Amino acid sequence: MEIIIKNCNNIEEGNIEIIENTLNIKYGINGTGKSSIAKSIQAQVEDDDDLWKSLIPFKHVSSGSTEKPSIEGVDSVSKIAIFNENYTNQYVFNKSELVENSFEIFIKTDDYEKQLSEIEKLLEVLNQSFQSQDELEELMSVCGKFIEGFGKAQSGYSKAGPIEKSLGSKGNILEDIPKELISYTGYLKSSDNIKWLKWQLSGESYLNIVDNQCPYCTNTIAMQKDSILKIKDTYDTTTITHLNNILKVFETLMPYFSEITAIKVEEITKNVSGMNDAQKNYLVEIKEQISTFLAQLNKLKNLNFYSLKSIDKLSDELSNYKIDLGLYSHINSTKTKEKIYKINASFDQVLGNIGKLQRAVAIQKNNIKKTIENQTEDINNFLFEAGYKYKVFIVETPNNNYQLVLKHIDALEKEVDSAKSSLSFGERNALALILFMYGALKDNPDLIILDDPISSFDGNKKFAIINRIFRGKNSFQGKTVLLLTHEFNTVIDVIYNLPRYFTPIPKAFFVTTKSGQLEESAITKEDIQLFKKIALSNMGDNINMLNKLVYLRRLLEVEGNKNLAWNIISSLFHKRDKPTKKIYDTINNKSTEEYLSQEEIEKGESEIKEYLPGFDYNEIYENTQDKEIMKQKYINSLSNYEKLHIYRIMYNDKRDSSVIRKFVNETFHIENDSIFQLDPNRYDTVPQYVIDECDKVVLGEQ
């Protein structure tokens, strides 16, 4: 993929290449715009307007420019997975589990889905039996409402429940309408009685505005006024609402009650004096049967792998699912028998395939067991190899789900309550990256982006991580991966030390942004050189003597050879008219400078001339004293690296507070921690802003 990026933060324009089905490493110093590359790809693929807005360069925001961030060349990418700080914060180390959707990532494999489908086919006839009977759903719903009507109490009947409030103490007040209100019977018993009552009661407040005049029709109401007021005293909307709801429940259930039960229930619902204890106990008895009946229906309706996986003897246990209406005397009606017959018939078909069902469930249980063992063993091997004293476990939850949890090897009987606070920064990052790998492999995106994922790890942990996520069957091997890093050792490990372990061989690029222009240069194994080779190659004829000496002194430092030659070169860099050496006084714990003897000078110069035959201390010293000569040497330097050292020689006697000068003196003049590196004449690893500040000083712009 040839990608063109424009107007994204500090990147005004640039091109990068991402080779498909390969690990693509983009190495660059901080501030290059690596995260901007990742965000621009994400914004385009996910059509994220907010992310695009965050990429608008500040200079465009302040100037009101209409230039918008854009990216071209990612049309073939429809799904991405990105590992960055946001992933760690949002998806891992939750309170209850290590990673969000543990079940989806670790358990729900293709084999799991295939086997689950086979089990569902064997149970399909039972599911169809429920789906084909519309009234059955209504029956199950109204059974639930019937049970709710009793409220919550250990006795099974609550005085605060809807049945007690509507029928318990007063009885059915709609069956005992006072004689002076008989004329309102049709309204009180209508299906809209609540609406009528609200209308009636709202109008009552207007009765006294005009004496003896109806506020509805303006006729004289002197004789009817007492009746109108009695409605308010006799009926209230809350009680009638409860009564309506309960009567509707009983009315719906009536066809399912056995004949004797239906008669007794009707007597209770039409009772006008309130229920006695015997009647309440009778209803509780009905409720207990309906509760058991409903639970059995729900078990049948929801019969699936999850309800079967804990059953060892499937054939024996499943027989208990079948509904025997002989055990339900209160609902043993013709209509109930009709519904349950169809369900039992379909369940008999399921039992007829009990052998197949038993095998399918056993295979699925075994698949889950093996999956859990393989996944946890894989992660735990990584944790061990990386030196982390933790193990992960996949545990089943009460709701038939699975979660990935963490335990310390010194306390395996207890889960780590909060991985986020218990793990160190490096441990969190390492584990998060491995968990991200599993999630990305499950989602199978077109592009995987790793934004500076392993820069915080030491050697053995870094190797363990690279080895795990990029090699082997269940890894990113063969996937299109963009790895963005400011850590050169990652390039060394993958491109120089381990390329034979990767299929295909990864590709690495050095990325840099200068004056808003993003560029990249390929890094091959041949480009990663021992510093000695780089130093010797940069002592050629086309490089000025001062810069040759920079490489030579660095070479001596890397070799641990701070001899007379090193002291002579250092004296030149400090612009001393005669070479010196440091003498350390161990008694007084201080060092002093002492001039080299003539014999020492001759010996040191002889060592230098083995590398640089044209070396002349006095001539070079005179050059360091001439500002114009040094300025030209700075201008003619082949790389920012060389300019930095010329700058340091020019201004090493300055002791001002310039942050840039301290940065030059203390950060970039040694760098002897890298045995392998890139040739600084080909790869600009010095930040451009540092050189820009040096230019201002050397060229007299400040």
XYZ file of C-alpha atoms in Angstrom:
702
model
C 0.000 0.000 0.000
C 1.389 3.391 -1.034
C 0.006 5.869 1.479
C -0.041 9.646 1.092
C -0.620 11.726 4.236
C -1.361 15.463 4.220
C -1.894 18.088 6.918
C -1.841 15.736 9.901
C -0.367 17.529 12.921
C 3.316 18.183 12.118
C 3.149 16.272 8.811
C 2.335 18.611 5.928
C 2.827 15.905 3.337
C 4.547 12.572 3.008
C 4.518 9.068 1.585
C 5.008 5.755 3.325
C 4.732 2.178 2.115
C 3.013 -0.678 3.936
C 3.733 -4.101 2.474
C 0.795 -6.455 2.897
C 1.000 -9.722 4.868
C 4.284 -8.518 6.357
C 5.589 -6.874 9.516
C 6.390 -3.254 8.596
C 8.586 -1.439 11.137
C 8.682 2.354 10.989
C 11.535 3.595 13.192
C 11.926 7.276 13.973
C 12.821 9.619 16.780
C 10.113 11.154 18.943
C 8.305 14.008 17.229
C 8.480 12.446 13.777
C 4.710 11.993 13.583
C 4.433 8.221 14.034
C 1.261 8.456 16.139
C -0.193 10.893 13.594
C 0.297 8.217 10.929
C -1.609 5.699 13.059
C -4.418 8.133 13.889
C -4.874 9.271 10.276
C -5.269 5.666 9.111
C -7.747 5.008 11.926
C -9.713 8.188 11.199
C -10.062 7.246 7.530
C -10.973 3.590 8.047
C -13.424 4.264 10.893
C -14.743 7.527 9.414
C -14.093 9.275 12.731
C -14.725 13.027 12.424
C -13.550 13.766 15.961
C -10.249 11.999 15.314
C -9.799 13.950 12.068
C -10.360 17.203 13.970
C -7.658 16.257 16.484
C -5.185 15.923 13.589
C -5.666 19.464 12.226
C -2.284 21.284 12.533
C -2.339 24.094 15.084
C -1.089 26.572 12.516
C -4.184 25.841 10.401
C -6.470 26.222 13.413
C -5.032 29.632 14.302
C -4.916 30.880 10.701
C -8.413 29.695 9.802
C -7.040 27.661 6.894
C -9.467 25.401 5.038
C -6.766 22.757 4.556
C -7.986 19.500 6.091
C -6.086 16.396 7.200
C -6.276 13.617 4.625
C -4.858 10.240 3.748
C -4.883 8.241 0.535
C -4.030 4.630 -0.218
C -5.927 2.759 2.499
C -9.034 1.956 0.455
C -8.336 -1.779 0.750
C -8.482 -1.555 4.553
C -11.995 -1.929 5.966
C -11.120 -3.073 9.486
C -8.160 -2.219 11.706
C -6.926 -3.121 15.178
C -4.780 -0.575 17.026
C -2.636 -1.145 20.091
C -1.911 2.091 21.896
C -2.464 3.726 25.255
C -6.205 4.037 24.578
C -6.525 0.267 24.134
C -4.841 -0.373 27.478
C -7.064 2.167 29.225
C -10.376 1.050 27.691
C -10.312 -2.686 27.114
C -7.975 -4.341 29.598
C -7.597 -4.623 33.355
C -11.252 -4.141 34.224
C -12.344 -4.931 37.771
C -13.981 -8.264 36.932
C -11.765 -9.553 34.123
C -8.429 -8.909 32.458
C -9.819 -8.138 29.030
C -13.242 -7.138 27.772
C -15.195 -9.952 26.046
C -13.008 -12.824 27.292
C -15.588 -15.319 26.023
C -15.580 -13.869 22.489
C -11.778 -13.832 22.336
C -10.795 -17.115 23.964
C -13.736 -19.544 23.886
C -15.881 -18.717 20.856
C -13.697 -20.397 18.256
C -14.815 -21.729 14.863
C -15.010 -25.248 16.339
C -17.129 -23.918 19.198
C -19.558 -22.243 16.788
C -19.762 -25.332 14.576
C -20.493 -27.678 17.463
C -22.994 -25.252 19.007
C -24.835 -25.152 15.695
C -25.114 -28.953 15.701
C -26.552 -28.947 19.230
C -29.057 -26.230 18.284
C -30.231 -28.328 15.326
C -30.941 -31.250 17.643
C -33.017 -28.939 19.875
C -34.636 -27.053 17.007
C -37.909 -29.005 17.057
C -38.488 -27.976 20.673
C -37.818 -24.310 19.940
C -40.205 -24.436 16.981
C -42.926 -25.838 19.221
C -42.758 -22.710 21.374
C -42.537 -20.351 18.414
C -45.569 -21.897 16.696
C -47.883 -21.328 19.671
C -48.517 -17.610 20.079
C -50.846 -18.108 23.059
C -48.100 -19.955 24.904
C -46.023 -16.800 25.173
C -49.085 -14.949 26.485
C -49.716 -17.739 29.016
C -46.127 -17.574 30.295
C -46.351 -13.792 30.555
C -49.658 -13.783 32.445
C -48.400 -16.555 34.779
C -45.573 -14.224 35.703
C -47.985 -11.372 36.380
C -50.187 -13.719 38.462
C -47.197 -14.610 40.638
C -46.230 -10.929 40.976
C -49.735 -10.198 42.250
C -48.951 -11.969 45.542
C -46.073 -9.613 46.358
C -43.000 -10.693 48.270
C -43.490 -12.475 51.596
C -42.231 -15.692 53.170
C -45.796 -16.866 53.616
C -46.373 -16.560 49.881
C -48.958 -13.806 50.300
C -48.099 -10.183 51.019
C -50.540 -7.613 52.428
C -48.727 -5.085 50.227
C -49.254 -7.116 47.070
C -51.634 -6.110 44.249
C -54.111 -8.968 44.994
C -54.520 -7.905 48.614
C -54.886 -4.237 47.624
C -57.564 -4.963 45.052
C -59.500 -7.981 46.438
C -58.195 -8.808 49.892
C -59.845 -6.551 52.440
C -62.799 -4.968 50.609
C -63.480 -7.576 47.949
C -64.419 -6.677 44.396
C -65.905 -3.202 44.849
C -67.116 -3.210 41.240
C -69.406 -6.148 42.103
C -70.974 -4.273 45.033
C -72.063 -0.931 43.586
C -74.176 1.124 46.060
C -77.829 1.451 45.035
C -77.589 5.233 44.693
C -74.807 4.668 42.106
C -76.511 1.899 40.123
C -77.078 4.284 37.237
C -73.273 4.505 36.840
C -72.784 0.719 36.576
C -72.087 0.782 32.853
C -69.340 3.352 33.330
C -67.810 1.691 36.379
C -67.580 -1.728 34.726
C -66.493 -0.542 31.310
C -62.950 -1.183 30.013
C -62.375 2.582 30.186
C -63.546 2.932 33.786
C -60.276 4.573 34.890
C -60.510 7.258 32.229
C -64.161 7.824 33.123
C -63.380 8.115 36.839
C -60.632 10.673 36.200
C -63.016 12.661 34.028
C -65.788 12.427 36.617
C -63.581 13.419 39.531
C -61.973 16.328 37.715
C -65.428 17.788 36.972
C -66.586 17.467 40.585
C -64.510 20.499 41.610
C -66.721 22.728 39.420
C -70.064 21.720 41.041
C -70.281 24.795 43.275
C -69.428 27.463 40.727
C -73.122 27.791 39.804
C -75.625 26.475 42.356
C -77.417 23.267 41.372
C -76.135 23.398 37.795
C -74.327 20.496 36.153
C -70.868 21.658 34.988
C -71.136 19.214 32.066
C -74.604 19.846 30.620
C -75.873 22.906 32.666
C -79.108 21.059 33.652
C -80.383 21.211 37.217
C -78.715 18.576 39.439
C -80.077 19.290 42.888
C -81.347 15.701 43.267
C -78.209 14.047 41.750
C -75.567 16.092 43.530
C -75.203 13.664 46.447
C -74.733 10.718 44.070
C -72.020 12.545 42.151
C -70.147 13.307 45.355
C -70.526 9.702 46.570
C -68.527 8.417 43.571
C -65.509 10.274 44.930
C -66.040 8.814 48.403
C -66.531 5.228 47.142
C -64.008 4.812 44.313
C -60.419 5.965 43.709
C -58.347 5.442 40.577
C -55.457 3.614 42.343
C -57.678 0.869 43.751
C -59.583 0.484 40.496
C -56.303 0.295 38.548
C -55.054 -2.563 40.746
C -58.430 -4.291 40.467
C -58.564 -3.943 36.690
C -55.061 -5.414 36.304
C -55.699 -8.355 38.610
C -59.096 -9.153 37.065
C -57.499 -9.122 33.612
C -54.881 -11.613 34.792
C -57.530 -13.923 36.221
C -59.649 -13.546 33.097
C -56.717 -14.569 30.860
C -55.848 -17.549 33.062
C -59.456 -18.770 33.399
C -59.383 -21.062 30.293
C -56.241 -22.752 31.656
C -57.708 -23.469 35.084
C -59.285 -26.856 35.690
C -63.093 -26.740 35.945
C -63.294 -26.819 39.759
C -60.469 -24.286 40.149
C -62.105 -21.918 37.650
C -65.366 -21.977 39.637
C -63.632 -21.271 42.944
C -61.433 -18.509 41.445
C -64.491 -16.814 39.981
C -66.162 -16.898 43.398
C -63.110 -15.235 44.945
C -62.833 -12.537 42.280
C -66.520 -11.634 42.649
C -66.493 -11.693 46.439
C -67.732 -8.333 47.764
C -66.787 -8.799 51.420
C -63.060 -9.454 51.114
C -61.141 -12.755 51.098
C -60.919 -15.002 54.123
C -57.781 -16.938 55.069
C -58.971 -20.128 53.383
C -59.431 -18.320 50.082
C -56.001 -16.698 50.343
C -54.397 -20.069 51.074
C -56.220 -21.520 48.098
C -54.799 -18.845 45.803
C -51.314 -19.399 47.282
C -51.682 -23.099 46.462
C -52.539 -22.179 42.850
C -49.570 -19.788 42.753
C -47.134 -22.494 43.870
C -48.313 -24.822 41.110
C -48.130 -22.071 38.494
C -44.611 -21.083 39.719
C -43.370 -24.635 39.265
C -45.189 -24.963 35.935
C -43.710 -21.678 34.649
C -40.198 -22.652 35.745
C -40.523 -25.947 33.881
C -41.781 -24.178 30.746
C -38.853 -21.762 30.878
C -36.383 -24.622 31.262
C -37.807 -26.240 28.134
C -37.944 -23.009 26.186
C -34.325 -22.147 27.056
C -32.940 -25.642 26.696
C -29.518 -25.252 25.051
C -25.910 -26.254 25.428
C -25.401 -24.031 28.480
C -28.208 -25.756 30.388
C -26.910 -29.194 29.389
C -23.150 -28.851 29.843
C -23.243 -29.412 33.630
C -25.359 -32.573 33.283
C -23.343 -35.789 33.467
C -26.151 -38.286 32.746
C -28.068 -36.483 30.041
C -30.691 -39.133 29.304
C -31.722 -39.456 32.969
C -31.786 -35.732 33.646
C -33.663 -34.725 30.489
C -36.625 -36.935 31.353
C -37.321 -34.563 34.258
C -37.887 -31.715 31.768
C -41.061 -33.285 30.395
C -44.266 -31.738 31.782
C -46.725 -34.065 33.583
C -50.033 -32.146 33.908
C -51.251 -34.778 36.339
C -49.064 -32.990 38.894
C -50.787 -29.649 38.222
C -54.405 -30.133 39.322
C -55.284 -26.421 39.195
C -54.267 -25.885 35.555
C -55.120 -29.298 34.161
C -57.648 -27.986 31.622
C -58.396 -28.956 28.030
C -56.666 -25.812 26.727
C -53.563 -26.393 28.858
C -53.395 -30.025 27.708
C -53.540 -28.872 24.094
C -50.521 -26.601 24.531
C -48.467 -28.974 26.611
C -49.161 -31.958 24.342
C -47.386 -30.215 21.459
C -44.414 -29.329 23.640
C -44.107 -32.832 25.076
C -44.373 -34.317 21.590
C -41.503 -32.175 20.333
C -39.517 -33.000 23.453
C -40.025 -36.706 22.750
C -38.341 -36.114 19.387
C -35.398 -34.559 21.215
C -35.231 -37.583 23.509
C -35.308 -39.805 20.428
C -31.966 -38.257 19.429
C -30.532 -38.397 22.930
C -27.491 -40.353 21.779
C -26.540 -37.732 19.179
C -27.261 -34.931 21.639
C -25.157 -36.587 24.329
C -22.192 -36.930 21.938
C -22.553 -33.359 20.645
C -22.609 -31.910 24.160
C -19.653 -34.051 25.237
C -17.626 -32.924 22.207
C -18.427 -29.294 22.921
C -17.467 -29.619 26.585
C -14.206 -31.260 25.569
C -13.546 -28.535 22.983
C -13.992 -25.833 25.614
C -11.726 -27.659 28.025
C -8.958 -28.015 25.435
C -9.365 -24.410 24.300
C -9.028 -23.139 27.860
C -5.992 -25.335 28.492
C -4.262 -24.268 25.258
C -4.993 -20.570 25.618
C -3.970 -20.293 29.259
C -0.884 -22.450 28.754
C 0.186 -20.219 25.878
C -0.178 -16.981 27.864
C 1.375 -18.488 30.998
C 4.398 -19.726 29.029
C 4.922 -16.177 27.819
C 4.594 -14.779 31.349
C 7.149 -17.314 32.583
C 9.623 -16.672 29.754
C 9.331 -12.923 30.296
C 9.981 -13.329 34.022
C 6.542 -12.286 35.298
C 5.343 -14.051 38.451
C 1.722 -14.321 37.396
C -0.589 -16.840 35.768
C -3.898 -16.402 33.986
C -6.964 -18.622 34.305
C -10.202 -18.765 32.333
C -13.048 -19.230 34.791
C -16.744 -19.808 34.235
C -19.196 -17.265 35.644
C -22.691 -17.969 37.064
C -24.324 -16.621 33.877
C -22.646 -19.241 31.669
C -19.934 -16.836 30.556
C -16.164 -17.057 30.817
C -13.662 -14.540 32.151
C -9.885 -14.289 32.041
C -8.512 -13.636 35.533
C -5.018 -13.136 36.950
C -3.359 -14.842 39.913
C 0.081 -14.435 41.476
C 2.140 -17.626 41.557
C 2.601 -17.199 45.319
C -1.178 -17.114 45.910
C -2.896 -19.199 43.238
C -5.928 -19.746 45.426
C -6.935 -16.084 45.051
C -7.582 -13.838 42.067
C -5.749 -10.527 41.791
C -8.467 -8.027 42.678
C -7.127 -5.154 40.598
C -4.574 -5.998 37.931
C -4.285 -2.331 36.991
C -2.933 -1.403 40.435
C -1.114 -4.670 41.193
C 0.963 -4.880 38.011
C 3.900 -2.626 37.260
C 3.822 -0.344 34.212
C 5.936 -2.776 32.190
C 3.906 -5.790 33.300
C 0.651 -4.082 32.320
C 1.995 -3.159 28.895
C 3.360 -6.636 28.202
C 0.190 -8.444 29.231
C -2.001 -5.891 27.446
C -0.054 -6.447 24.219
C -0.499 -10.223 24.415
C -4.219 -9.852 25.132
C -4.481 -7.406 22.224
C -2.886 -10.024 19.978
C -5.564 -12.582 20.858
C -8.338 -10.059 20.279
C -6.885 -8.953 16.943
C -6.469 -12.536 15.748
C -10.118 -13.151 16.632
C -11.319 -10.042 14.735
C -9.001 -10.715 11.766
C -8.536 -7.061 10.695
C -7.010 -5.994 7.381
C -4.345 -3.961 9.178
C -2.848 -4.201 12.666
C -1.160 -1.088 14.048
C 1.205 -1.234 17.014
C 2.027 2.288 18.207
C 5.350 2.102 20.104
C 4.399 -1.145 21.858
C 7.641 -2.471 23.362
C 9.951 0.463 24.012
C 9.550 0.222 27.804
C 10.810 -3.378 28.168
C 14.261 -4.674 28.966
C 16.082 -7.226 26.818
C 14.652 -10.590 27.855
C 11.091 -9.275 28.083
C 11.387 -7.562 24.717
C 12.620 -10.761 23.093
C 9.821 -12.785 24.733
C 7.206 -10.355 23.412
C 8.604 -10.188 19.863
C 8.929 -13.960 19.825
C 5.325 -14.452 20.983
C 3.426 -11.949 18.874
C 5.290 -12.341 15.576
C 6.252 -16.012 15.388
C 4.308 -19.241 15.264
C 0.809 -20.338 14.335
C -1.294 -18.174 16.668
C 0.576 -14.920 16.127
C 0.755 -11.947 13.776
C 2.976 -13.898 11.395
C 1.704 -13.384 7.853
C -0.558 -10.498 8.918
C -0.268 -6.936 7.661
C 1.285 -5.181 10.652
C 2.485 -1.597 11.023
C 4.837 -1.283 14.008
C 5.760 2.296 14.905
C 8.697 2.726 17.287
C 11.350 5.165 18.483
C 13.380 2.275 19.878
C 16.209 1.195 17.542
C 16.843 -2.088 19.360
C 13.517 -3.332 17.978
C 14.931 -2.889 14.479
C 18.163 -4.609 15.499
C 16.304 -7.585 16.996
C 13.971 -8.130 14.048
C 16.059 -7.097 11.038
C 19.589 -7.974 12.162
C 19.379 -10.734 14.792
C 16.194 -12.679 14.029
C 15.109 -12.269 10.380
C 15.376 -16.019 9.736
C 12.620 -16.643 12.277
C 10.052 -14.560 10.378
C 7.943 -15.535 7.379
C 7.908 -13.398 5.346
C 10.996 -11.407 6.338
C 9.944 -8.111 7.966
C 10.620 -4.741 6.364
C 12.016 -1.781 8.296
C 12.096 1.908 7.426
C 13.584 4.997 8.997
C 11.018 7.794 9.035
C 11.794 11.466 9.506
C 9.861 14.717 9.195
C 11.716 17.894 8.214
C 9.916 21.160 7.634
C 6.648 19.229 7.518
C 7.836 16.721 4.873
C 7.569 13.076 5.918
C 10.112 10.759 4.283
C 11.198 7.193 4.831
C 14.317 5.206 3.963
C 14.550 1.422 3.909
C 16.689 -0.254 6.559
C 18.245 -3.579 5.557
C 20.430 -5.906 7.576
C 23.471 -4.395 5.843
C 22.483 -0.924 7.069
C 22.724 -2.009 10.715
C 26.461 -1.824 11.323
C 28.900 -2.083 14.179
C 29.964 1.400 15.128
C 33.578 0.573 14.325
C 32.641 -0.028 10.694
C 30.595 3.182 10.589
C 33.420 5.157 12.184
C 36.055 3.832 9.789
C 33.868 4.447 6.739
C 33.345 8.059 7.842
C 37.054 8.831 8.064
C 37.362 9.021 4.268
C 38.877 11.760 2.134
C 35.614 13.651 1.544
C 35.159 14.461 5.258
C 36.991 17.286 7.029
C 39.568 16.364 9.654
C 37.547 17.607 12.618
C 34.630 15.334 11.763
C 37.009 12.438 11.184
C 38.309 13.028 14.690
C 34.728 12.987 16.013
C 34.289 9.440 14.700
C 37.743 8.366 15.880
C 37.210 9.597 19.429
C 33.834 7.866 19.499
C 35.464 4.670 18.238
C 38.043 4.811 21.018
C 35.262 5.352 23.559
C 33.241 2.402 22.274
C 36.343 0.212 22.459
C 36.967 1.400 26.019
C 40.302 2.834 24.962
C 40.589 6.306 26.481
C 44.334 6.404 25.811
C 46.743 9.154 24.841
C 45.143 9.460 21.401
C 41.749 9.997 23.019
C 43.193 12.699 25.330
C 44.789 14.543 22.422
C 41.518 14.542 20.432
C 39.555 15.676 23.486
C 42.047 18.518 24.036
C 41.419 19.712 20.495
C 37.661 19.581 20.983
C 38.092 21.708 24.109
C 40.315 24.095 22.093
C 43.401 23.713 24.281
C 46.633 25.008 22.776
C 48.484 22.012 24.241
C 47.116 18.489 24.858
C 46.198 17.589 28.427
C 45.041 14.608 30.410
C 42.977 14.250 33.549
C 44.725 13.157 36.730
C 42.407 11.856 39.418
C 43.402 12.452 43.052
C 41.881 9.570 45.000
C 42.916 11.056 48.359
C 41.184 14.384 47.807
C 38.538 12.878 45.481
C 39.026 15.388 42.666
C 40.554 15.544 39.202
C 42.956 18.044 37.647
C 44.221 18.710 34.119
C 47.868 18.063 33.406
C 49.805 18.740 30.205
C 51.010 15.718 28.285
C 54.742 15.280 27.986
C 56.370 15.567 24.579
C 56.907 11.832 24.586
C 53.211 11.252 25.368
C 52.176 13.682 22.643
C 54.308 11.934 20.062
C 53.008 8.522 21.075
C 49.369 9.703 21.037
C 49.739 11.423 17.661
C 51.320 8.263 16.283
C 48.234 6.283 17.334
C 45.952 8.846 15.666
C 48.000 8.783 12.437
C 47.390 5.051 12.147
C 43.806 6.056 11.293
C 44.363 9.619 10.015
C 47.817 10.043 8.452
C 47.321 13.790 7.820
C 46.716 14.661 11.457
C 48.426 17.878 12.676
C 47.457 19.088 16.161
C 48.641 22.662 15.759
C 46.929 23.151 12.395
C 43.625 21.833 13.676
C 43.935 23.898 16.853
C 44.403 27.045 14.763
C 41.260 26.139 12.793
C 39.217 25.832 16.005
C 40.219 29.393 16.898
C 39.000 30.809 13.584
C 35.257 31.412 13.720
C 34.851 31.696 9.933
C 36.724 28.455 9.235
C 34.581 26.625 11.817
C 31.457 28.169 10.364
C 32.338 26.809 6.920
C 33.097 23.406 8.347
C 29.642 23.480 9.996
C 27.960 24.465 6.720
C 29.832 21.823 4.711
C 29.156 18.955 7.136
C 27.414 16.014 5.455
C 24.884 15.301 8.199
C 23.133 16.786 11.200
C 25.211 14.469 13.368
C 28.445 16.047 12.147
C 27.007 19.563 12.439
C 26.160 18.836 16.047
C 29.772 18.024 16.875
C 31.184 21.020 15.041
C 28.706 23.160 16.945
C 29.844 21.623 20.224
C 33.513 22.335 19.464
C 32.674 25.932 18.531
C 30.747 26.593 21.730
C 32.069 24.143 24.318
C 33.593 26.989 26.310
C 30.215 28.745 26.608
C 28.515 28.299 29.947
C 25.170 29.944 29.312
C 21.720 28.555 30.150
C 20.827 27.518 26.617
C 18.730 24.348 26.819
C 19.886 23.401 23.315
C 23.566 23.661 24.267
C 23.030 21.525 27.341
C 21.147 19.067 25.157
C 24.063 18.942 22.694
C 26.740 18.632 25.369
C 25.022 16.097 27.575
C 22.965 13.981 25.162
C 24.445 13.674 21.706
C 28.205 13.809 22.010
C 28.797 10.288 23.343
C 25.906 7.857 22.597
C 28.135 4.898 23.379
C 25.255 2.678 24.476
C 24.658 1.387 20.945
C 27.042 -1.208 19.602
C 24.946 -1.410 16.462
C 23.537 1.667 14.794
C 22.678 3.335 11.502
C 25.171 5.490 9.686
C 24.319 9.056 10.816
C 25.404 10.350 7.414
C 22.500 8.437 5.835
C 19.885 8.453 8.590
C 19.238 11.737 10.397
C 18.579 10.641 13.959
C 19.271 14.114 15.350
C 16.048 16.107 15.838
C 15.759 18.864 13.256
C 14.679 21.421 15.859
C 18.085 20.992 17.548
C 19.901 21.688 14.272
C 17.608 24.643 13.582
C 18.701 26.204 16.870
C 22.343 25.442 16.134
C 21.966 27.082 12.699
C 20.687 30.259 14.309
C 23.775 30.457 16.506
C 26.413 29.466 13.923
C 24.965 31.509 11.069
C 24.579 34.558 13.294
C 20.784 34.648 13.372
C 20.781 35.156 17.134
